[in-house]
Amino acid sequence: MPARPGRRFRARRLLTAGTAFLLAAAGVTALSGTAEAASTLASAASAKGRYFGTAVSAQYLGEAPYVSTLNTEFNSVTPENEMKWDALEGTRNSFTFTSADRIVNHALGRGMTVRGHTLVWHSQLPGWVGGLGTADLRSAMNNHITRVMQHYKGKVVAWDVVNEAFQDGSSGARRSSPFQDKLGNGYIEEAFRTARAADPGAKLCYNDYNTDGVNAKSNAVYAMVRDFKARGVPIDCVGFQSHFNSASPVPADYQANLQRFADLGVDVQITELDIEGSGTAQATSYGNVVKACLAVSRCTGITVWGVTDKYSWRSSGTPLLFDGNYAKKPAYHAVLAALGGSGGGGGGGATCSVSYTRTAQWNGGFNGQVTVTAGAAPITGWTTTVTVTPPQKVSATWNGTPSWDASGNVMTMRPNGNGSLAAGASTSFGFTVMTNGNTSAPVLGGCTAS
């Protein structure tokens, strides 16, 4: 079981098709060409009647490749930490929405939807909440739900109203928390009824982890949802976090578990997907998750828990679809293929990924190396882009055949006798950048294979 996300200062819990991932926010000119209708995660998911989202951290919205990847590949956003209780109401009845608003406004300005995460949770609570007596705690919980949801009324399409209320293990019991310990089992129902009154138009979800397969914990959640539906308690959806690794892989009954919840009359959503690993194994697992969602008509969408490996709460496990340089990984291509998309890997199973290393640096310049790695099938050719930030200029290249856009800032690199690669094999090309006072790293585009 992966470590649970903690406070937002602890570990926590694209790119355009082919060669078009560029930094508009940095003033970099894009290569010409129009993306096909289903060449991104968002467009491919939309064609299947689903959304494809990501968790977003406000602190990275000033980073051009982060924003470009977000804007290109995703059509749903979940604030990673900015809507948690300690972020919004650190002092009782004093609310700070600045960071959360920044994410919401960014998303809505680009036609994305927003999932709210999360209203009632045992973790990331400010200290004052746990010190309240029963009556005060009930009042504070309902006030928090109401104030937050009314602030975002009409802007947030779905809320994780209650998060992680059940214990791990075989007991199926409720987790100890200020809400459970002082308000009892009824607090979840009360939270949902309060949420419905605060924003009748928003979908109301229960969200948890280690409930992805049929087990004691998911059975307990299932029983609660069945009871809520029978008694008219307002619940619209159940979120399955889906944090996987080699010790906790995608369960064989994943799809069946999603289906049994959907059969209760609620939507199901994959809310925090990440899968530790790399290469073919990771790609296969990601593809299987997407296929399971597509097979369940009430699985309305998928959210991966972060844009890039380097900012993941499990960064050492490289669990996301884009590596630290925002290059598409084999897992990305597997997801796009499972969604029925095209344009990310050259078709016929041919995919590749790219990574960057600075190999030398001196006053006024540096050398960079890009490693191109074939995916699960052999490839006969590859193309990628390298974008430098003005006034930087590439002064030399080797082991590749470059071409340039009109600005001279975007280099498209193709093979120079090193295009054919066996499955999983790698090659590399290099270049020299004259910094002209700017030492920032170049940005890689996606890798297109043939």
Short mmCIF file of C-alpha atoms in Angstrom, two decimals:
data_model
loop_
_atom_site.label_atom_id
_atom_site.label_comp_id
_atom_site.label_asym_id
_atom_site.label_seq_id
_atom_site.Cartn_x
_atom_site.Cartn_y
_atom_site.Cartn_z
CA MET A 1 0.00 0.00 0.00
CA PRO A 2 1.58 3.31 -1.00
CA ALA A 3 2.08 5.96 1.66
CA ARG A 4 -0.94 8.14 2.07
CA PRO A 5 -0.65 11.78 1.11
CA GLY A 6 -0.14 14.10 4.01
CA ARG A 7 0.06 17.82 4.38
CA ARG A 8 0.58 19.79 1.25
CA PHE A 9 4.25 20.38 2.05
CA ARG A 10 4.84 16.62 2.21
CA ALA A 11 4.94 14.23 -0.72
CA ARG A 12 1.42 14.04 -2.11
CA ARG A 13 -0.51 12.79 -3.43
CA LEU A 14 0.65 16.23 -23.63
CA LEU A 15 1.87 17.41 -25.00
CA THR A 16 0.32 18.06 -28.40
CA ALA A 17 0.40 15.29 -30.90
CA GLY A 18 3.67 14.60 -32.65
CA THR A 19 5.82 17.69 -32.88
CA ALA A 20 3.45 20.42 -31.81
CA PHE A 21 4.16 20.71 -28.07
CA LEU A 22 5.48 24.22 -27.65
CA LEU A 23 5.58 26.94 -25.10
CA ALA A 24 3.14 29.59 -26.14
CA ALA A 25 3.26 31.06 -22.66
CA ALA A 26 7.00 31.56 -23.06
CA GLY A 27 6.62 33.26 -26.42
CA VAL A 28 7.89 30.27 -28.41
CA THR A 29 6.47 29.90 -31.90
CA ALA A 30 4.64 26.64 -32.59
CA LEU A 31 5.37 24.42 -35.56
CA SER A 32 2.69 24.58 -38.21
CA GLY A 33 0.07 21.85 -38.37
CA THR A 34 -3.29 21.08 -36.86
CA ALA A 35 -3.83 18.28 -34.37
CA GLU A 36 -6.29 15.57 -35.42
CA ALA A 37 -9.56 15.26 -33.55
CA ALA A 38 -8.48 12.40 -31.29
CA SER A 39 -4.75 12.95 -30.96
CA THR A 40 -4.77 14.02 -27.30
CA LEU A 41 -6.03 12.35 -24.15
CA ALA A 42 -8.85 14.87 -23.77
CA SER A 43 -10.09 14.64 -27.35
CA ALA A 44 -9.89 10.85 -27.42
CA ALA A 45 -11.74 10.54 -24.11
CA SER A 46 -14.37 13.03 -25.24
CA ALA A 47 -15.00 10.91 -28.32
CA LYS A 48 -15.83 8.07 -25.93
CA GLY A 49 -18.12 10.25 -23.82
CA ARG A 50 -15.62 10.55 -20.95
CA TYR A 51 -13.40 13.24 -19.50
CA PHE A 52 -9.67 12.85 -18.97
CA GLY A 53 -8.35 14.97 -16.13
CA THR A 54 -5.37 15.61 -13.93
CA ALA A 55 -4.57 16.93 -10.48
CA VAL A 56 -3.14 20.44 -10.64
CA SER A 57 -0.99 22.36 -8.21
CA ALA A 58 -1.27 26.15 -8.35
CA GLN A 59 2.44 26.60 -7.69
CA TYR A 60 3.30 25.16 -11.12
CA LEU A 61 0.90 27.27 -13.18
CA GLY A 62 3.78 29.64 -13.88
CA GLU A 63 5.84 26.88 -15.51
CA ALA A 64 5.34 27.00 -19.26
CA PRO A 65 5.72 23.29 -20.16
CA TYR A 66 3.47 22.31 -17.25
CA VAL A 67 0.75 24.66 -18.46
CA SER A 68 1.18 23.69 -22.10
CA THR A 69 0.85 20.00 -21.24
CA LEU A 70 -2.15 20.67 -19.04
CA ASN A 71 -3.92 22.78 -21.63
CA THR A 72 -3.24 20.39 -24.49
CA GLU A 73 -3.93 17.00 -22.97
CA PHE A 74 -6.59 17.38 -20.29
CA ASN A 75 -10.17 18.63 -20.09
CA SER A 76 -10.82 18.18 -16.37
CA VAL A 77 -8.91 19.51 -13.38
CA THR A 78 -8.79 18.56 -9.69
CA PRO A 79 -6.92 20.89 -7.32
CA GLU A 80 -4.29 18.73 -5.66
CA ASN A 81 -4.25 20.41 -2.25
CA GLU A 82 -5.74 23.86 -2.67
CA MET A 83 -9.32 22.88 -1.78
CA LYS A 84 -8.49 20.88 1.33
CA TRP A 85 -9.68 22.20 4.66
CA ASP A 86 -6.35 23.48 5.90
CA ALA A 87 -5.80 25.39 2.66
CA LEU A 88 -9.23 27.05 2.62
CA GLU A 89 -10.12 27.55 6.29
CA GLY A 90 -6.95 27.54 8.35
CA THR A 91 -8.67 29.74 10.91
CA ARG A 92 -12.28 29.08 11.83
CA ASN A 93 -14.72 30.90 9.57
CA SER A 94 -11.92 32.75 7.77
CA PHE A 95 -11.66 31.46 4.20
CA THR A 96 -8.81 31.92 1.73
CA PHE A 97 -9.71 30.93 -1.83
CA THR A 98 -6.83 32.56 -3.72
CA SER A 99 -4.88 29.47 -4.79
CA ALA A 100 -7.95 27.36 -5.47
CA ASP A 101 -9.48 30.21 -7.46
CA ARG A 102 -6.36 30.38 -9.59
CA ILE A 103 -6.79 26.74 -10.61
CA VAL A 104 -10.53 27.03 -11.15
CA ASN A 105 -10.21 30.17 -13.24
CA HIS A 106 -7.45 28.65 -15.33
CA ALA A 107 -9.56 25.57 -16.02
CA LEU A 108 -12.79 27.38 -16.77
CA GLY A 109 -11.00 29.87 -19.02
CA ARG A 110 -9.94 26.96 -21.21
CA GLY A 111 -13.21 25.07 -21.24
CA MET A 112 -12.18 22.45 -18.71
CA THR A 113 -14.42 21.10 -15.98
CA VAL A 114 -13.40 21.08 -12.30
CA ARG A 115 -13.72 18.36 -9.66
CA GLY A 116 -13.67 19.64 -6.08
CA HIS A 117 -11.41 17.76 -3.66
CA THR A 118 -12.22 17.45 -0.80
CA LEU A 119 -14.73 18.80 1.72
CA VAL A 120 -14.60 16.38 4.68
CA TRP A 121 -11.43 14.35 5.31
CA HIS A 122 -9.56 13.21 8.38
CA SER A 123 -6.24 14.50 7.01
CA GLN A 124 -4.98 18.01 6.25
CA LEU A 125 -7.27 19.44 8.89
CA PRO A 126 -6.22 22.60 10.73
CA GLY A 127 -5.63 21.96 14.42
CA TRP A 128 -8.69 23.89 15.57
CA VAL A 129 -11.08 21.36 14.03
CA GLY A 130 -9.97 18.47 16.21
CA GLY A 131 -10.33 20.56 19.36
CA LEU A 132 -14.03 21.29 18.88
CA GLY A 133 -16.79 19.71 20.90
CA THR A 134 -19.56 17.75 19.24
CA ALA A 135 -22.01 20.59 18.63
CA ASP A 136 -19.29 22.98 17.45
CA LEU A 137 -17.79 20.34 15.17
CA ARG A 138 -21.15 19.65 13.52
CA SER A 139 -21.66 23.37 12.98
CA ALA A 140 -18.14 23.83 11.64
CA MET A 141 -18.43 20.88 9.23
CA ASN A 142 -21.72 22.06 7.78
CA ASN A 143 -20.49 25.64 7.57
CA HIS A 144 -17.32 24.59 5.78
CA ILE A 145 -19.23 22.53 3.22
CA THR A 146 -21.76 25.28 2.64
CA ARG A 147 -19.32 28.17 2.36
CA VAL A 148 -16.93 26.34 0.03
CA MET A 149 -19.59 24.90 -2.23
CA GLN A 150 -21.47 28.17 -2.50
CA HIS A 151 -18.25 29.98 -3.39
CA TYR A 152 -17.80 27.58 -6.33
CA LYS A 153 -21.47 27.10 -7.16
CA GLY A 154 -21.86 26.60 -10.87
CA LYS A 155 -18.10 26.25 -11.35
CA VAL A 156 -17.35 22.83 -9.84
CA VAL A 157 -19.22 19.98 -11.52
CA ALA A 158 -18.50 17.29 -8.90
CA TRP A 159 -17.28 17.22 -5.31
CA ASP A 160 -15.51 14.58 -3.24
CA VAL A 161 -17.81 15.36 -0.33
CA VAL A 162 -16.30 12.79 2.05
CA ASN A 163 -12.88 11.23 1.53
CA GLU A 164 -11.36 8.03 2.95
CA ALA A 165 -13.84 7.37 5.75
CA PHE A 166 -13.19 3.62 6.00
CA GLN A 167 -10.30 1.68 7.53
CA ASP A 168 -7.88 -0.48 5.60
CA GLY A 169 -7.77 -4.17 6.29
CA SER A 170 -10.45 -6.77 6.77
CA SER A 171 -12.71 -5.07 9.30
CA GLY A 172 -14.76 -2.87 6.99
CA ALA A 173 -14.97 -0.44 9.89
CA ARG A 174 -15.04 3.33 9.80
CA ARG A 175 -11.78 5.19 10.22
CA SER A 176 -11.20 7.11 13.44
CA SER A 177 -11.41 10.86 12.81
CA PRO A 178 -12.78 13.90 14.64
CA PHE A 179 -15.97 13.53 12.59
CA GLN A 180 -16.41 9.79 13.18
CA ASP A 181 -15.39 9.92 16.82
CA LYS A 182 -17.60 12.87 17.79
CA LEU A 183 -20.46 12.83 15.30
CA GLY A 184 -20.76 9.07 14.75
CA ASN A 185 -21.75 7.12 11.64
CA GLY A 186 -24.30 9.72 10.63
CA TYR A 187 -21.75 12.35 9.73
CA ILE A 188 -21.31 11.11 6.16
CA GLU A 189 -25.02 11.26 5.43
CA GLU A 190 -25.22 14.69 7.04
CA ALA A 191 -22.33 15.93 4.92
CA PHE A 192 -24.02 14.77 1.72
CA ARG A 193 -27.36 16.33 2.66
CA THR A 194 -25.63 19.60 3.49
CA ALA A 195 -23.74 19.48 0.20
CA ARG A 196 -26.91 18.95 -1.81
CA ALA A 197 -28.50 22.00 -0.19
CA ALA A 198 -25.39 24.10 -0.81
CA ASP A 199 -25.22 23.39 -4.56
CA PRO A 200 -28.05 21.25 -5.97
CA GLY A 201 -26.40 21.24 -9.39
CA ALA A 202 -23.12 19.60 -8.39
CA LYS A 203 -22.50 15.86 -8.45
CA LEU A 204 -21.78 14.54 -4.96
CA CYS A 205 -19.15 11.78 -4.65
CA TYR A 206 -17.67 9.53 -2.01
CA ASN A 207 -13.94 8.93 -2.65
CA ASP A 208 -11.53 6.30 -1.27
CA TYR A 209 -8.40 4.22 -1.95
CA ASN A 210 -7.82 0.45 -1.77
CA THR A 211 -11.42 -0.01 -2.88
CA ASP A 212 -10.50 -0.79 -6.48
CA GLY A 213 -11.27 -4.51 -6.20
CA VAL A 214 -13.84 -6.47 -4.24
CA ASN A 215 -12.58 -6.61 -0.65
CA ALA A 216 -13.74 -5.83 2.89
CA LYS A 217 -13.19 -2.12 2.49
CA SER A 218 -14.96 -1.81 -0.85
CA ASN A 219 -17.77 -4.02 0.47
CA ALA A 220 -18.28 -1.59 3.35
CA VAL A 221 -18.40 1.37 0.96
CA TYR A 222 -20.77 -0.58 -1.30
CA ALA A 223 -23.12 -1.26 1.63
CA MET A 224 -23.12 2.43 2.56
CA VAL A 225 -23.89 3.55 -1.00
CA ARG A 226 -26.64 0.94 -1.36
CA ASP A 227 -28.18 2.15 1.90
CA PHE A 228 -27.94 5.79 0.80
CA LYS A 229 -29.64 5.06 -2.50
CA ALA A 230 -32.39 3.07 -0.77
CA ARG A 231 -33.12 5.88 1.69
CA GLY A 232 -32.80 8.79 -0.70
CA VAL A 233 -29.56 10.19 0.71
CA PRO A 234 -28.11 12.34 -2.09
CA ILE A 235 -25.09 10.56 -3.58
CA ASP A 236 -24.33 10.70 -7.29
CA CYS A 237 -20.92 9.12 -7.74
CA VAL A 238 -18.18 7.02 -6.17
CA GLY A 239 -14.51 7.78 -6.75
CA PHE A 240 -11.87 5.06 -6.97
CA GLN A 241 -8.45 6.55 -6.38
CA SER A 242 -6.55 3.73 -8.12
CA HIS A 243 -3.01 4.16 -6.82
CA PHE A 244 -1.17 1.06 -8.05
CA ASN A 245 2.33 -0.42 -7.91
CA SER A 246 3.94 -3.86 -8.18
CA ALA A 247 2.89 -4.75 -4.64
CA SER A 248 -0.65 -3.46 -5.21
CA PRO A 249 -1.39 -4.00 -8.91
CA VAL A 250 -4.58 -3.38 -10.82
CA PRO A 251 -6.92 -6.05 -9.41
CA ALA A 252 -8.32 -8.71 -11.73
CA ASP A 253 -11.85 -7.76 -10.67
CA TYR A 254 -11.37 -4.03 -11.18
CA GLN A 255 -13.95 -3.73 -13.94
CA ALA A 256 -16.43 -5.96 -12.12
CA ASN A 257 -16.07 -3.85 -8.99
CA LEU A 258 -16.71 -0.63 -10.90
CA GLN A 259 -19.73 -2.25 -12.51
CA ARG A 260 -21.33 -3.38 -9.26
CA PHE A 261 -21.20 0.16 -7.91
CA ALA A 262 -22.60 1.52 -11.17
CA ASP A 263 -25.44 -0.99 -10.87
CA LEU A 264 -26.47 0.77 -7.66
CA GLY A 265 -27.39 3.80 -9.77
CA VAL A 266 -24.32 5.98 -9.22
CA ASP A 267 -21.62 7.15 -11.61
CA VAL A 268 -18.13 5.81 -11.00
CA GLN A 269 -15.00 7.84 -11.59
CA ILE A 270 -11.30 6.99 -11.48
CA THR A 271 -10.13 9.93 -9.44
CA GLU A 272 -6.41 9.74 -8.59
CA LEU A 273 -4.84 7.28 -11.00
CA ASP A 274 -1.12 6.66 -10.89
CA ILE A 275 0.79 3.44 -11.52
CA GLU A 276 4.40 3.10 -10.43
CA GLY A 277 6.81 1.54 -12.89
CA SER A 278 7.99 2.11 -16.44
CA GLY A 279 7.99 0.72 -19.93
CA THR A 280 5.70 -2.01 -21.18
CA ALA A 281 4.46 -3.21 -17.79
CA GLN A 282 3.34 0.25 -16.73
CA ALA A 283 1.82 0.91 -20.14
CA THR A 284 -0.16 -2.34 -20.04
CA SER A 285 -1.56 -1.55 -16.60
CA TYR A 286 -2.61 1.94 -17.66
CA GLY A 287 -4.27 0.55 -20.77
CA ASN A 288 -6.17 -2.01 -18.72
CA VAL A 289 -7.52 0.68 -16.38
CA VAL A 290 -8.78 2.73 -19.30
CA LYS A 291 -10.38 -0.31 -20.93
CA ALA A 292 -12.15 -1.15 -17.66
CA CYS A 293 -13.61 2.35 -17.46
CA LEU A 294 -14.75 2.25 -21.08
CA ALA A 295 -16.46 -1.09 -20.46
CA VAL A 296 -18.63 0.39 -17.69
CA SER A 297 -21.16 2.79 -19.17
CA ARG A 298 -21.43 4.81 -15.95
CA CYS A 299 -17.66 5.27 -15.63
CA THR A 300 -17.70 8.92 -16.61
CA GLY A 301 -14.02 9.78 -16.57
CA ILE A 302 -10.46 9.33 -15.42
CA THR A 303 -8.17 11.68 -13.50
CA VAL A 304 -4.45 10.98 -13.21
CA TRP A 305 -2.85 12.33 -10.05
CA GLY A 306 -0.48 14.82 -11.60
CA VAL A 307 0.90 16.04 -14.90
CA THR A 308 4.56 15.01 -14.69
CA ASP A 309 6.58 12.42 -12.79
CA LYS A 310 8.83 15.07 -11.28
CA TYR A 311 5.96 16.61 -9.27
CA SER A 312 4.18 13.39 -8.34
CA TRP A 313 3.73 12.54 -4.66
CA ARG A 314 5.34 9.23 -5.70
CA SER A 315 7.98 10.73 -7.97
CA SER A 316 10.59 8.05 -7.26
CA GLY A 317 8.16 5.51 -8.72
CA THR A 318 7.70 7.47 -11.99
CA PRO A 319 3.94 6.78 -11.92
CA LEU A 320 2.50 9.24 -14.44
CA LEU A 321 2.07 9.58 -18.22
CA PHE A 322 4.72 12.26 -18.77
CA ASP A 323 8.29 12.06 -17.56
CA GLY A 324 10.19 14.85 -15.84
CA ASN A 325 10.85 16.55 -19.18
CA TYR A 326 7.16 16.35 -20.17
CA ALA A 327 7.88 13.69 -22.78
CA LYS A 328 5.15 11.16 -23.46
CA LYS A 329 5.93 7.78 -21.93
CA PRO A 330 4.86 4.38 -23.29
CA ALA A 331 2.03 4.58 -20.75
CA TYR A 332 0.74 7.71 -22.50
CA HIS A 333 0.59 5.94 -25.84
CA ALA A 334 -1.13 2.94 -24.25
CA VAL A 335 -3.80 5.21 -22.76
CA LEU A 336 -4.31 7.07 -26.02
CA ALA A 337 -4.61 3.80 -27.92
CA ALA A 338 -7.08 2.38 -25.37
CA LEU A 339 -9.20 5.50 -25.83
CA GLY A 340 -9.18 4.95 -29.58
CA GLY A 341 -6.98 7.95 -30.24
CA SER A 342 -4.24 8.31 -32.79
CA GLY A 343 -1.34 10.55 -33.65
CA GLY A 344 0.73 9.94 -30.53
CA GLY A 345 2.79 7.00 -31.66
CA GLY A 346 2.79 6.42 -35.37
CA GLY A 347 0.20 3.64 -35.42
CA GLY A 348 0.66 -0.09 -35.56
CA GLY A 349 1.92 -0.21 -31.99
CA ALA A 350 4.98 1.92 -32.83
CA THR A 351 5.72 4.28 -29.96
CA CYS A 352 8.72 6.04 -28.51
CA SER A 353 9.62 8.31 -25.63
CA VAL A 354 12.34 10.90 -25.09
CA SER A 355 14.36 12.13 -22.11
CA TYR A 356 16.91 14.90 -21.68
CA THR A 357 20.24 15.14 -19.88
CA ARG A 358 22.65 18.11 -19.65
CA THR A 359 26.04 16.54 -20.30
CA ALA A 360 28.34 19.57 -20.01
CA GLN A 361 28.12 23.22 -18.99
CA TRP A 362 30.40 26.23 -19.16
CA ASN A 363 30.15 29.98 -18.99
CA GLY A 364 27.97 30.88 -21.96
CA GLY A 365 26.78 27.46 -23.04
CA PHE A 366 25.96 23.82 -22.38
CA ASN A 367 25.65 20.50 -24.16
CA GLY A 368 22.43 18.52 -24.04
CA GLN A 369 21.65 14.93 -24.94
CA VAL A 370 18.25 13.50 -25.83
CA THR A 371 17.70 9.77 -25.47
CA VAL A 372 15.05 8.23 -27.73
CA THR A 373 13.60 4.92 -26.50
CA ALA A 374 11.32 2.63 -28.49
CA GLY A 375 8.16 1.42 -26.85
CA ALA A 376 6.79 -2.12 -26.71
CA ALA A 377 7.33 -2.69 -30.46
CA PRO A 378 10.27 -2.10 -32.81
CA ILE A 379 10.37 1.20 -34.70
CA THR A 380 11.93 2.22 -37.99
CA GLY A 381 12.03 5.96 -37.41
CA TRP A 382 11.37 8.73 -34.90
CA THR A 383 10.81 12.47 -34.71
CA THR A 384 10.90 14.82 -31.75
CA THR A 385 11.31 18.52 -31.07
CA VAL A 386 13.64 20.53 -28.86
CA THR A 387 12.56 24.06 -27.95
CA VAL A 388 14.99 26.62 -26.55
CA THR A 389 14.01 29.85 -24.83
CA PRO A 390 15.17 33.08 -26.49
CA PRO A 391 17.80 34.44 -26.56
CA GLN A 392 19.25 30.93 -26.47
CA LYS A 393 20.41 29.43 -29.77
CA VAL A 394 21.46 25.93 -30.79
CA SER A 395 24.90 26.24 -32.34
CA ALA A 396 25.72 22.60 -33.16
CA THR A 397 24.11 19.16 -33.31
CA TRP A 398 25.28 15.57 -33.74
CA ASN A 399 23.79 12.09 -34.32
CA GLY A 400 20.61 13.52 -35.81
CA THR A 401 19.20 15.49 -38.74
CA PRO A 402 17.75 18.82 -37.59
CA SER A 403 15.33 21.27 -39.17
CA TRP A 404 14.06 24.56 -37.78
CA ASP A 405 10.91 26.62 -37.55
CA ALA A 406 10.89 30.25 -38.68
CA SER A 407 11.81 31.55 -35.23
CA GLY A 408 14.92 29.40 -34.95
CA ASN A 409 13.82 28.36 -31.47
CA VAL A 410 12.22 25.03 -32.34
CA MET A 411 14.42 22.25 -33.64
CA THR A 412 12.76 19.17 -35.13
CA MET A 413 15.16 16.26 -34.95
CA ARG A 414 15.03 13.13 -37.10
CA PRO A 415 17.39 10.15 -37.31
CA ASN A 416 20.76 10.19 -38.99
CA GLY A 417 21.24 6.47 -39.49
CA ASN A 418 19.89 5.67 -36.03
CA GLY A 419 16.15 5.42 -36.70
CA SER A 420 15.60 1.67 -36.40
CA LEU A 421 15.30 0.48 -32.81
CA ALA A 422 14.28 -2.81 -31.28
CA ALA A 423 11.51 -2.78 -28.70
CA GLY A 424 12.82 -1.02 -25.60
CA ALA A 425 16.11 -0.05 -27.26
CA SER A 426 17.51 3.48 -27.18
CA THR A 427 19.58 5.88 -29.23
CA SER A 428 20.58 9.48 -28.64
CA PHE A 429 21.42 12.77 -30.28
CA GLY A 430 23.18 15.83 -28.92
CA PHE A 431 23.38 19.57 -29.33
CA THR A 432 25.14 22.67 -28.04
CA VAL A 433 23.15 25.63 -26.73
CA MET A 434 24.61 29.10 -26.47
CA THR A 435 22.80 30.55 -23.47
CA ASN A 436 23.16 34.30 -24.13
CA GLY A 437 22.35 34.82 -20.47
CA ASN A 438 19.51 32.28 -20.15
CA THR A 439 20.52 28.90 -18.68
CA SER A 440 17.08 27.27 -18.59
CA ALA A 441 16.77 23.73 -19.90
CA PRO A 442 15.29 23.15 -23.33
CA VAL A 443 11.83 21.58 -23.54
CA LEU A 444 11.21 18.34 -25.39
CA GLY A 445 8.16 17.71 -27.46
CA GLY A 446 6.52 14.33 -27.88
CA CYS A 447 8.17 11.46 -29.71
CA THR A 448 6.47 10.24 -32.89
CA ALA A 449 7.51 6.77 -34.08
CA SER A 450 7.10 4.89 -37.34
#
